[in-house]
């Protein structure tokens, strides 16, 4: 070899030695030809101890290669470089990840003359990668396990993720939402656009707002929403929405409002009741006197007395006043109930017989829709009859004497309740009057036609009998009042159906 060649070889060896990765030169029979300085340093071996040994003797201290997936034969056969990852634990228990790169060096005929095997320690990167994967898995668990509905969409509105709570709320599966639903479809018209506008105005953050969403069944659901835009290098990549279903909260609030209104109504009724009782008590005695003396006077008159009609008018009006007083006393619960056990259908029928003026029904069709199930009530039947009569008379007068009156009874055994619905096809009650109809003396009838005590008396009597009364529905096609009573359960024999 001439000097030039030596120089070149020397130069190549220096390049090999200066490689920053530990590197071996192997012959096709796997015998070690050489190793660079860093390899010797890392392994803590001398060159003369390793040259001529096979690689697996050095790495594993055995005489046949134990590595079933060693790429050496493949590199030899395919004459192409390849990389494998090797994981091992040092004697001190440290976990090491290595990238082993095998590069064939071909001779002039194109056969593999040597294979360079260099080892790169990628433990740090690998540990970072594992930590990242663990964090990702943890975050995924947090998102998937969260009871709060979370939806992520890309900047074009395609759904990227719907966690199980959001699947429940929206009624889509995650996979269906990802391929068939856009963020815009999750809201009533215009809402998504408005949310995006507010998000942008808030620099990517939307503090909690109350809004509505539309689920897969096209139901509108009230929700509380917070949202944010996710940026990567200042570029908008996704939007995340977090939803809280408000249905239960709103239902509780509305129940609370109703209970408050009922309480206010009861208080109002109680104070009106006291007043009514006082007035009724004071008026009852003089009325009895007037009736007594007017009757006496009438009895003393001849049949052709010209003043007879006047006295008869006085007696009629006084009787009417006494009736009003009786109603007032009933309303203020001054008369104590006499409770019996009676079938609801029977009370309804008996009440219909008691209505004094059958003429008023001449043009009214009466439909009876009685349940034939056993509906025993423990009530004062006279009081409940009075309630039913008041409701029926109101219904007939709302229809101006012509229309359909429906009397329907049914029960709900689960709640232990029996119901009577008195429905008419009359004028209906304007919304603004609904709150007033149970007030004493509230009437829309002409003076002399109604006292406005019918419903307030009914209210008092129903409460006296542990029941409820309310307007079930009303509009210009008619009104239905609903009476609710507790079903009577015999304390000895179980109820038969
Ligand atoms: N079925 C109904 N359809 C439409 N409005 C009704 C009906 N029932 C009651 N109302 C309204 O409620 C008001 C109060 O009823 P309530 O029975 O207390 O008094 P009234 O019928 O006016 O008089 P009274 O019953 O003392 O003769 C009525 O004047 C009417 O405006
Ligand atoms: Mg009435």
CSV table of N, CA, C and O in Angstrom, one decimal, residues 135-237:
chain,number,residue,atom,x,y,z
A,135,UNK,N,-49.8,10.2,30.4
A,135,UNK,CA,-50.6,11.4,30.7
A,135,UNK,C,-51.8,11.4,29.7
A,135,UNK,O,-53.0,11.7,30.2
A,136,UNK,N,-51.6,11.0,28.5
A,136,UNK,CA,-52.7,10.9,27.5
A,136,UNK,C,-53.8,9.9,28.0
A,136,UNK,O,-55.0,10.2,28.0
A,137,UNK,N,-53.3,8.8,28.5
A,137,UNK,CA,-54.3,7.7,28.9
A,137,UNK,C,-55.0,8.3,30.1
A,137,UNK,O,-56.2,8.1,30.3
A,138,UNK,N,-54.3,9.0,31.0
A,138,UNK,CA,-54.9,9.5,32.2
A,138,UNK,C,-56.0,10.5,31.9
A,138,UNK,O,-57.1,10.5,32.3
A,139,UNK,N,-55.6,11.4,30.9
A,139,UNK,CA,-56.6,12.5,30.5
A,139,UNK,C,-57.8,11.8,29.9
A,139,UNK,O,-58.9,12.3,30.1
A,140,UNK,N,-57.5,10.8,29.1
A,140,UNK,CA,-58.6,10.1,28.4
A,140,UNK,C,-59.6,9.5,29.4
A,140,UNK,O,-60.8,9.6,29.3
A,141,UNK,N,-59.0,8.9,30.5
A,141,UNK,CA,-59.8,8.3,31.5
A,141,UNK,C,-60.6,9.4,32.2
A,141,UNK,O,-61.8,9.2,32.5
A,142,UNK,N,-60.0,10.6,32.4
A,142,UNK,CA,-60.7,11.7,33.1
A,142,UNK,C,-61.9,12.1,32.2
A,142,UNK,O,-63.0,12.3,32.7
A,143,UNK,N,-61.6,12.3,30.9
A,143,UNK,CA,-62.6,12.8,30.0
A,143,UNK,C,-63.8,11.7,29.9
A,143,UNK,O,-64.9,12.1,30.0
A,144,UNK,N,-63.3,10.5,29.6
A,144,UNK,CA,-64.4,9.4,29.4
A,144,UNK,C,-65.2,9.2,30.7
A,144,UNK,O,-66.3,8.9,30.6
A,145,UNK,N,-64.5,9.3,31.8
A,145,UNK,CA,-65.2,8.9,33.1
A,145,UNK,C,-66.0,10.1,33.7
A,145,UNK,O,-66.7,10.0,34.6
A,146,UNK,N,-65.8,11.3,33.1
A,146,UNK,CA,-66.4,12.5,33.7
A,146,UNK,C,-68.0,12.4,33.6
A,146,UNK,O,-68.5,12.1,32.5
A,147,UNK,N,-68.6,12.8,34.7
A,147,UNK,CA,-70.1,12.8,34.6
A,147,UNK,C,-70.6,14.0,33.9
A,147,UNK,O,-71.8,14.2,33.6
A,148,UNK,N,-69.7,14.9,33.5
A,148,UNK,CA,-70.1,16.1,32.8
A,148,UNK,C,-69.9,15.9,31.3
A,148,UNK,O,-68.9,15.3,30.9
A,149,UNK,N,-70.9,16.3,30.6
A,149,UNK,CA,-70.8,16.1,29.1
A,149,UNK,C,-69.8,17.0,28.4
A,149,UNK,O,-69.8,18.2,28.7
A,150,UNK,N,-68.9,16.3,27.7
A,150,UNK,CA,-67.8,17.1,27.0
A,150,UNK,C,-67.9,16.8,25.5
A,150,UNK,O,-67.9,15.6,25.1
A,151,UNK,N,-67.9,17.8,24.7
A,151,UNK,CA,-67.8,17.6,23.2
A,151,UNK,C,-66.7,18.4,22.6
A,151,UNK,O,-66.6,19.6,23.0
A,152,UNK,N,-65.9,17.8,21.8
A,152,UNK,CA,-64.9,18.6,21.1
A,152,UNK,C,-65.1,18.5,19.6
A,152,UNK,O,-65.6,17.5,19.1
A,153,UNK,N,-64.9,19.7,18.9
A,153,UNK,CA,-65.1,19.7,17.5
A,153,UNK,C,-64.0,20.4,16.8
A,153,UNK,O,-63.3,21.3,17.5
A,154,UNK,N,-63.7,20.1,15.6
A,154,UNK,CA,-62.6,20.8,15.0
A,154,UNK,C,-63.1,22.2,14.4
A,154,UNK,O,-64.2,22.5,14.6
A,155,UNK,N,-62.2,22.9,13.8
A,155,UNK,CA,-62.5,24.3,13.4
A,155,UNK,C,-63.6,24.3,12.4
A,155,UNK,O,-64.2,25.4,12.1
A,156,UNK,N,-63.9,23.2,11.7
A,156,UNK,CA,-65.0,23.1,10.7
A,156,UNK,C,-66.3,22.6,11.3
A,156,UNK,O,-67.3,22.4,10.6
A,157,UNK,N,-66.2,22.3,12.6
A,157,UNK,CA,-67.5,21.9,13.3
A,157,UNK,C,-67.6,20.3,13.3
A,157,UNK,O,-68.6,19.8,13.8
A,158,UNK,N,-66.6,19.6,12.7
A,158,UNK,CA,-66.7,18.1,12.8
A,158,UNK,C,-66.5,17.7,14.2
A,158,UNK,O,-65.5,18.1,14.8
A,159,UNK,N,-67.3,16.7,14.6
A,159,UNK,CA,-67.1,16.3,16.0
A,159,UNK,C,-65.9,15.4,16.1
A,159,UNK,O,-65.7,14.5,15.4
A,160,UNK,N,-65.0,15.7,17.1
A,160,UNK,CA,-63.8,14.9,17.4
A,160,UNK,C,-64.0,14.0,18.5
A,160,UNK,O,-63.4,12.9,18.6
A,161,UNK,N,-64.9,14.4,19.5
A,161,UNK,CA,-65.1,13.6,20.6
A,161,UNK,C,-66.4,13.9,21.3
A,161,UNK,O,-66.8,15.1,21.4
A,162,UNK,N,-67.1,12.9,21.8
A,162,UNK,CA,-68.3,13.0,22.6
A,162,UNK,C,-68.1,12.0,23.7
A,162,UNK,O,-68.1,10.8,23.5
A,163,UNK,N,-67.9,12.5,24.9
A,163,UNK,CA,-67.6,11.5,26.0
A,163,UNK,C,-69.0,10.8,26.4
A,163,UNK,O,-70.0,11.3,25.9
A,164,UNK,N,-68.9,9.7,27.1
A,164,UNK,CA,-70.2,9.0,27.4
A,164,UNK,C,-71.3,9.8,28.0
A,164,UNK,O,-72.4,9.7,27.7
A,165,UNK,N,-70.9,10.8,28.9
A,165,UNK,CA,-71.9,11.7,29.5
A,165,UNK,C,-72.6,12.5,28.4
A,165,UNK,O,-73.8,12.8,28.4
A,166,UNK,N,-71.8,12.9,27.4
A,166,UNK,CA,-72.4,13.7,26.2
A,166,UNK,C,-73.2,12.8,25.4
A,166,UNK,O,-74.2,13.2,24.8
A,167,UNK,N,-72.8,11.5,25.2
A,167,UNK,CA,-73.6,10.6,24.4
A,167,UNK,C,-75.0,10.5,25.0
A,167,UNK,O,-76.0,10.5,24.3
A,168,UNK,N,-75.0,10.4,26.4
A,168,UNK,CA,-76.3,10.3,27.1
A,168,UNK,C,-77.1,11.6,26.9
A,168,UNK,O,-78.3,11.5,26.6
A,169,UNK,N,-76.5,12.7,27.0
A,169,UNK,CA,-77.2,14.0,26.9
A,169,UNK,C,-77.7,14.2,25.5
A,169,UNK,O,-78.9,14.6,25.3
A,170,UNK,N,-76.9,14.0,24.5
A,170,UNK,CA,-77.2,14.3,23.1
A,170,UNK,C,-78.0,13.1,22.4
A,170,UNK,O,-78.6,13.3,21.4
A,171,UNK,N,-77.8,11.9,22.9
A,171,UNK,CA,-78.4,10.7,22.4
A,171,UNK,C,-77.8,10.2,21.1
A,171,UNK,O,-78.4,9.4,20.4
A,172,UNK,N,-76.5,10.6,20.8
A,172,UNK,CA,-75.7,10.0,19.7
A,172,UNK,C,-74.6,9.2,20.3
A,172,UNK,O,-74.2,9.4,21.4
A,173,UNK,N,-74.2,8.2,19.5
A,173,UNK,CA,-72.9,7.5,20.0
A,173,UNK,C,-71.8,8.3,19.5
A,173,UNK,O,-71.9,9.1,18.5
A,174,UNK,N,-70.6,8.2,20.1
A,174,UNK,CA,-69.5,9.0,19.7
A,174,UNK,C,-69.1,8.7,18.3
A,174,UNK,O,-68.9,9.7,17.5
A,175,UNK,N,-69.2,7.4,17.8
A,175,UNK,CA,-68.7,7.1,16.5
A,175,UNK,C,-69.7,7.7,15.4
A,175,UNK,O,-69.3,8.3,14.4
A,176,UNK,N,-71.0,7.7,15.8
A,176,UNK,CA,-72.0,8.2,14.9
A,176,UNK,C,-71.9,9.8,14.8
A,176,UNK,O,-71.8,10.3,13.7
A,177,UNK,N,-71.6,10.4,16.0
A,177,UNK,CA,-71.5,11.8,16.0
A,177,UNK,C,-70.3,12.2,15.2
A,177,UNK,O,-70.3,13.2,14.4
A,178,UNK,N,-69.2,11.4,15.3
A,178,UNK,CA,-67.9,11.8,14.6
A,178,UNK,C,-68.1,11.8,13.1
A,178,UNK,O,-67.5,12.5,12.3
A,179,UNK,N,-69.0,10.9,12.6
A,179,UNK,CA,-69.1,10.8,11.1
A,179,UNK,C,-70.3,11.5,10.6
A,179,UNK,O,-70.4,11.8,9.4
A,180,UNK,N,-71.4,11.7,11.4
A,180,UNK,CA,-72.6,12.2,10.8
A,180,UNK,C,-73.1,13.5,11.4
A,180,UNK,O,-74.1,14.0,10.9
A,181,UNK,N,-72.5,14.0,12.5
A,181,UNK,CA,-73.1,15.2,13.1
A,181,UNK,C,-72.1,16.3,13.1
A,181,UNK,O,-70.9,16.1,13.3
A,182,UNK,N,-72.6,17.5,13.0
A,182,UNK,CA,-71.7,18.7,13.1
A,182,UNK,C,-72.1,19.5,14.3
A,182,UNK,O,-73.3,19.3,14.8
A,183,UNK,N,-71.2,20.3,14.8
A,183,UNK,CA,-71.5,21.0,16.1
A,183,UNK,C,-72.7,21.9,15.9
A,183,UNK,O,-73.5,22.0,16.9
A,184,UNK,N,-72.9,22.4,14.7
A,184,UNK,CA,-74.1,23.3,14.5
A,184,UNK,C,-75.4,22.6,14.8
A,184,UNK,O,-76.4,23.2,15.3
A,185,UNK,N,-75.4,21.3,14.4
A,185,UNK,CA,-76.7,20.5,14.6
A,185,UNK,C,-77.0,20.2,16.0
A,185,UNK,O,-78.1,19.7,16.3
A,186,UNK,N,-76.1,20.5,16.9
A,186,UNK,CA,-76.3,20.2,18.4
A,186,UNK,C,-77.1,21.3,19.0
A,186,UNK,O,-77.5,21.2,20.2
A,187,UNK,N,-77.4,22.4,18.3
A,187,UNK,CA,-78.0,23.6,18.9
A,187,UNK,C,-79.2,24.0,18.0
A,187,UNK,O,-79.3,23.7,16.8
A,188,UNK,N,-80.2,24.7,18.7
A,188,UNK,CA,-81.3,25.3,17.9
A,188,UNK,C,-80.6,26.3,16.9
A,188,UNK,O,-79.5,26.8,17.1
A,189,UNK,N,-81.4,26.6,15.8
A,189,UNK,CA,-80.9,27.5,14.7
A,189,UNK,C,-80.2,28.8,15.3
A,189,UNK,O,-80.8,29.4,16.1
A,190,UNK,N,-79.0,29.1,14.8
A,190,UNK,CA,-78.4,30.3,15.2
A,190,UNK,C,-77.6,30.3,16.4
A,190,UNK,O,-76.7,31.2,16.7
A,191,UNK,N,-77.8,29.3,17.3
A,191,UNK,CA,-77.1,29.3,18.6
A,191,UNK,C,-75.6,29.0,18.5
A,191,UNK,O,-74.8,29.7,19.1
A,192,UNK,N,-75.3,28.0,17.6
A,192,UNK,CA,-73.9,27.7,17.4
A,192,UNK,C,-73.1,28.9,17.0
A,192,UNK,O,-72.0,29.2,17.5
A,193,UNK,N,-73.6,29.6,16.0
A,193,UNK,CA,-72.9,30.7,15.4
A,193,UNK,C,-72.7,31.8,16.5
A,193,UNK,O,-71.6,32.4,16.7
A,194,UNK,N,-73.8,32.0,17.3
A,194,UNK,CA,-73.7,33.0,18.4
A,194,UNK,C,-72.6,32.6,19.4
A,194,UNK,O,-71.8,33.4,19.9
A,195,UNK,N,-72.5,31.3,19.7
A,195,UNK,CA,-71.6,30.8,20.7
A,195,UNK,C,-70.1,31.1,20.2
A,195,UNK,O,-69.3,31.6,20.9
A,196,UNK,N,-69.9,30.7,18.9
A,196,UNK,CA,-68.6,31.0,18.3
A,196,UNK,C,-68.2,32.4,18.3
A,196,UNK,O,-67.1,32.8,18.6
A,197,UNK,N,-69.2,33.3,18.0
A,197,UNK,CA,-69.0,34.7,18.1
A,197,UNK,C,-68.6,35.2,19.5
A,197,UNK,O,-67.6,35.9,19.6
A,198,UNK,N,-69.3,34.7,20.5
A,198,UNK,CA,-69.0,35.1,21.8
A,198,UNK,C,-67.6,34.5,22.3
A,198,UNK,O,-66.9,35.1,23.0
A,199,UNK,N,-67.3,33.3,21.8
A,199,UNK,CA,-66.0,32.7,22.1
A,199,UNK,C,-64.9,33.5,21.6
A,199,UNK,O,-63.9,33.8,22.3
A,200,UNK,N,-65.0,34.0,20.3
A,200,UNK,CA,-64.0,34.7,19.7
A,200,UNK,C,-63.8,36.1,20.4
A,200,UNK,O,-62.7,36.6,20.7
A,201,UNK,N,-65.0,36.7,20.8
A,201,UNK,CA,-65.0,38.0,21.4
A,201,UNK,C,-64.3,37.8,22.8
A,201,UNK,O,-63.6,38.7,23.3
A,202,UNK,N,-64.4,36.6,23.4
A,202,UNK,CA,-63.8,36.4,24.7
A,202,UNK,C,-62.4,35.8,24.7
A,202,UNK,O,-62.0,35.1,25.6
A,203,UNK,N,-61.8,36.0,23.6
A,203,UNK,CA,-60.4,35.5,23.3
A,203,UNK,C,-60.3,34.0,23.6
A,203,UNK,O,-59.4,33.5,24.3
A,204,UNK,N,-61.3,33.2,23.0
A,204,UNK,CA,-61.2,31.8,23.1
A,204,UNK,C,-61.9,31.2,24.4
A,204,UNK,O,-61.8,30.0,24.6
A,205,UNK,N,-62.5,32.1,25.2
A,205,UNK,CA,-63.1,31.5,26.4
A,205,UNK,C,-64.5,32.0,26.5
A,205,UNK,O,-64.8,33.2,26.3
A,206,UNK,N,-65.4,31.1,26.9
A,206,UNK,CA,-66.8,31.4,27.1
A,206,UNK,C,-67.2,31.0,28.5
A,206,UNK,O,-67.3,29.8,28.8
A,207,UNK,N,-67.3,32.0,29.4
A,207,UNK,CA,-67.7,31.6,30.8
A,207,UNK,C,-69.2,31.1,30.7
A,207,UNK,O,-69.9,31.3,29.8
A,208,UNK,N,-69.5,30.4,31.8
A,208,UNK,CA,-70.8,29.7,31.9
A,208,UNK,C,-72.0,30.5,31.4
A,208,UNK,O,-72.2,31.6,31.9
A,209,UNK,N,-72.7,30.0,30.4
A,209,UNK,CA,-74.0,30.6,30.0
A,209,UNK,C,-75.1,29.6,30.0
A,209,UNK,O,-74.9,28.4,29.9
A,210,UNK,N,-76.3,30.1,30.1
A,210,UNK,CA,-77.5,29.2,30.0
A,210,UNK,C,-77.9,29.2,28.5
A,210,UNK,O,-78.1,30.3,27.9
A,211,UNK,N,-78.1,28.0,27.9
A,211,UNK,CA,-78.5,28.0,26.6
A,211,UNK,C,-79.3,26.7,26.4
A,211,UNK,O,-79.7,26.0,27.3
A,212,UNK,N,-79.6,26.3,25.1
A,212,UNK,CA,-80.3,25.1,24.8
A,212,UNK,C,-79.6,24.3,23.8
A,212,UNK,O,-78.9,24.8,22.9
A,213,UNK,N,-79.7,23.0,23.9
A,213,UNK,CA,-79.2,22.1,22.9
A,213,UNK,C,-80.3,21.2,22.3
A,213,UNK,O,-81.4,21.2,22.9
A,214,UNK,N,-80.1,20.6,21.1
A,214,UNK,CA,-81.1,19.7,20.6
A,214,UNK,C,-80.5,18.3,20.6
A,214,UNK,O,-79.4,18.1,20.0
A,215,UNK,N,-81.2,17.4,21.1
A,215,UNK,CA,-80.7,16.0,21.1
A,215,UNK,C,-81.1,15.2,19.9
A,215,UNK,O,-81.8,15.8,19.0
A,216,UNK,N,-80.7,13.9,19.8
A,216,UNK,CA,-81.0,13.1,18.6
A,216,UNK,C,-82.5,13.0,18.4
A,216,UNK,O,-82.9,12.7,17.2
A,217,UNK,N,-83.3,13.1,19.4
A,217,UNK,CA,-84.7,12.9,19.2
A,217,UNK,C,-85.4,14.3,19.0
A,217,UNK,O,-86.6,14.4,19.2
A,218,UNK,N,-84.6,15.3,18.6
A,218,UNK,CA,-85.1,16.7,18.3
A,218,UNK,C,-85.7,17.3,19.5
A,218,UNK,O,-86.5,18.3,19.4
A,219,UNK,N,-85.4,16.9,20.7
A,219,UNK,CA,-85.9,17.5,21.9
A,219,UNK,C,-84.9,18.7,22.3
A,219,UNK,O,-83.7,18.5,22.2
A,220,UNK,N,-85.5,19.8,22.8
A,220,UNK,CA,-84.7,20.9,23.2
A,220,UNK,C,-84.5,20.8,24.7
A,220,UNK,O,-85.4,20.6,25.5
A,221,UNK,N,-83.2,20.8,25.1
A,221,UNK,CA,-82.8,20.6,26.5
A,221,UNK,C,-82.1,21.8,27.0
A,221,UNK,O,-81.1,22.3,26.4
A,222,UNK,N,-82.5,22.4,28.1
A,222,UNK,CA,-81.8,23.6,28.7
A,222,UNK,C,-80.5,23.1,29.3
A,222,UNK,O,-80.5,22.1,30.0
A,223,UNK,N,-79.4,23.8,29.0
A,223,UNK,CA,-78.1,23.4,29.6
A,223,UNK,C,-77.3,24.6,30.1
A,223,UNK,O,-77.7,25.8,29.7
A,224,UNK,N,-76.3,24.4,30.9
A,224,UNK,CA,-75.4,25.4,31.2
A,224,UNK,C,-74.1,25.0,30.4
A,224,UNK,O,-73.7,23.8,30.4
A,225,UNK,N,-73.5,26.0,29.7
A,225,UNK,CA,-72.4,25.7,28.8
A,225,UNK,C,-71.2,26.5,29.2
A,225,UNK,O,-71.4,27.7,29.4
A,226,UNK,N,-70.0,25.9,29.2
A,226,UNK,CA,-68.8,26.7,29.2
A,226,UNK,C,-68.0,26.1,28.0
A,226,UNK,O,-68.1,24.9,27.7
A,227,UNK,N,-67.3,27.0,27.3
A,227,UNK,CA,-66.6,26.5,26.1
A,227,UNK,C,-65.3,27.2,26.0
A,227,UNK,O,-65.1,28.3,26.6
A,228,UNK,N,-64.3,26.6,25.3
A,228,UNK,CA,-63.1,27.3,25.0
A,228,UNK,C,-62.5,26.8,23.6
A,228,UNK,O,-62.8,25.7,23.2
A,229,UNK,N,-61.7,27.7,23.0
A,229,UNK,CA,-61.1,27.3,21.8
A,229,UNK,C,-59.7,26.8,22.1
A,229,UNK,O,-59.0,27.4,23.0
A,230,UNK,N,-59.3,25.7,21.5
A,230,UNK,CA,-57.9,25.2,21.7
A,230,UNK,C,-57.0,25.7,20.5
A,230,UNK,O,-57.4,25.5,19.4
A,231,UNK,N,-55.9,26.4,20.9
A,231,UNK,CA,-55.0,26.9,19.9
A,231,UNK,C,-53.7,26.1,19.9
A,231,UNK,O,-53.3,25.6,20.9
A,232,UNK,N,-53.1,26.0,18.7
A,232,UNK,CA,-51.8,25.4,18.6
A,232,UNK,C,-51.0,26.3,17.8
A,232,UNK,O,-51.4,26.6,16.6
A,233,UNK,N,-49.9,26.8,18.4
A,233,UNK,CA,-49.1,27.9,17.7
A,233,UNK,C,-50.0,29.0,17.1
A,233,UNK,O,-49.9,29.3,15.9
A,234,UNK,N,-50.8,29.5,18.0
A,234,UNK,CA,-51.7,30.6,17.6
A,234,UNK,C,-52.8,30.3,16.6
A,234,UNK,O,-53.5,31.1,16.2
A,235,UNK,N,-52.8,29.0,16.2
A,235,UNK,CA,-53.8,28.6,15.2
A,235,UNK,C,-54.9,27.9,15.9
A,235,UNK,O,-54.7,27.0,16.8
A,236,UNK,N,-56.2,28.2,15.6
A,236,UNK,CA,-57.3,27.6,16.2
A,236,UNK,C,-57.5,26.1,15.6
A,236,UNK,O,-57.5,25.9,14.4
A,237,UNK,N,-57.4,25.1,16.6
A,237,UNK,CA,-57.5,23.8,16.1
A,237,UNK,C,-58.8,23.1,16.5
A,237,UNK,O,-59.3,22.2,15.8
